[in-house]
């Protein structure tokens, strides 16, 4: 039987749950709406008073050029940024694991 691919929605949910369990972290899922900015990362929040932006991708998936540009904009403004394919990736981006 062929194994179903992991859905991005599932990865996002696992990351949000793991980050909410960390002291000093506030995390929110960005929902795409007409008022949003195309390409903005999936998750945003703060850790210890520092803003972060994380784009979540399924394993093997790559950023679009627009997503990469948005992450560069946030990083240039001083935010912690990164791409997470797993919960461990997200924790690593935020310096919560080595």
Coordinates of C-alpha atoms in Angstrom, one line a residue:
X1 CA 0.0 0.0 0.0
X2 CA 1.3 3.4 -0.9
X3 CA 2.1 5.7 2.0
X4 CA 0.3 9.1 1.9
X5 CA 2.6 12.2 1.8
X6 CA 2.7 14.3 4.9
X7 CA 0.4 17.3 4.6
X8 CA 1.8 20.8 5.2
X9 CA -1.2 21.5 7.4
X10 CA -0.2 18.6 9.7
X11 CA 3.4 19.8 9.9
X12 CA 2.2 23.4 10.8
X13 CA -0.1 22.0 13.5
X14 CA 2.8 20.0 15.1
X15 CA 5.1 23.0 15.0
X16 CA 2.6 25.3 16.5
X17 CA 1.9 22.8 19.3
X18 CA 5.6 22.3 20.0
X19 CA 6.3 26.1 20.0
X20 CA 3.3 26.9 22.3
X21 CA 4.8 24.5 24.9
X22 CA 8.0 26.5 25.0
X23 CA 8.3 29.2 27.7
X24 CA 8.7 32.8 26.3
X25 CA 7.3 31.9 22.9
X26 CA 4.1 33.3 21.3
X27 CA 3.3 31.8 17.8
X28 CA 0.5 32.4 15.4
X29 CA -0.5 30.8 12.1
X30 CA -0.9 33.3 9.3
X31 CA -4.0 32.7 7.2
X32 CA -4.0 33.8 3.6
X33 CA -6.7 36.4 3.0
X34 CA -7.2 39.3 0.6
X35 CA -5.8 41.6 3.4
X36 CA -2.6 39.5 3.6
X37 CA 0.7 39.9 1.7
X38 CA 1.3 37.2 -0.9
X39 CA 4.3 35.0 0.0
X40 CA 4.4 35.9 3.7
X41 CA 5.6 33.0 5.9
X42 CA 3.1 30.6 7.5
X43 CA 4.1 31.2 11.1
X44 CA 5.0 34.3 13.0
X45 CA 5.5 35.3 16.6
X46 CA 8.1 36.2 19.2
X47 CA 10.7 34.4 21.3
X48 CA 12.1 36.3 24.2
X49 CA 10.8 39.5 22.7
X50 CA 12.4 38.9 19.3
X51 CA 10.1 38.6 16.2
X52 CA 10.3 35.5 14.0
X53 CA 8.9 34.3 10.7
X54 CA 8.9 30.7 9.6
X55 CA 7.9 29.2 6.3
X56 CA 6.7 25.6 6.6
X57 CA 7.2 23.2 3.7
X58 CA 6.6 19.5 3.2
X59 CA 9.8 17.4 3.0
X60 CA 11.3 17.8 -0.4
X61 CA 9.4 21.0 -1.2
X62 CA 11.2 24.2 -2.1
X63 CA 10.5 27.9 -1.5
X64 CA 9.0 29.9 -4.3
X65 CA 11.0 33.0 -5.3
X66 CA 8.3 35.2 -3.7
X67 CA 8.5 33.3 -0.4
X68 CA 12.3 33.5 -0.4
X69 CA 12.0 37.3 -1.0
X70 CA 9.6 37.7 1.9
X71 CA 11.9 35.8 4.2
X72 CA 14.8 38.1 3.1
X73 CA 12.7 41.2 3.8
X74 CA 11.9 40.0 7.3
X75 CA 15.5 39.0 8.0
X76 CA 16.8 42.4 6.7
X77 CA 14.4 44.0 9.2
X78 CA 15.9 42.0 12.1
X79 CA 13.5 39.1 12.4
X80 CA 14.6 35.5 13.0
X81 CA 13.7 33.6 9.8
X82 CA 13.8 30.2 8.4
X83 CA 12.2 27.3 6.6
X84 CA 11.0 24.3 8.6
X85 CA 10.2 20.9 7.2
X86 CA 9.9 19.4 10.7
X87 CA 9.3 20.4 14.3
X88 CA 13.0 20.0 14.9
X89 CA 13.7 22.5 12.1
X90 CA 11.5 25.1 13.7
X91 CA 13.1 24.5 17.1
X92 CA 16.5 24.8 15.6
X93 CA 15.6 28.1 13.8
X94 CA 14.6 29.6 17.1
X95 CA 17.7 28.3 18.9
X96 CA 15.8 25.9 21.1
X97 CA 17.8 22.8 20.1
X98 CA 21.4 22.5 18.8

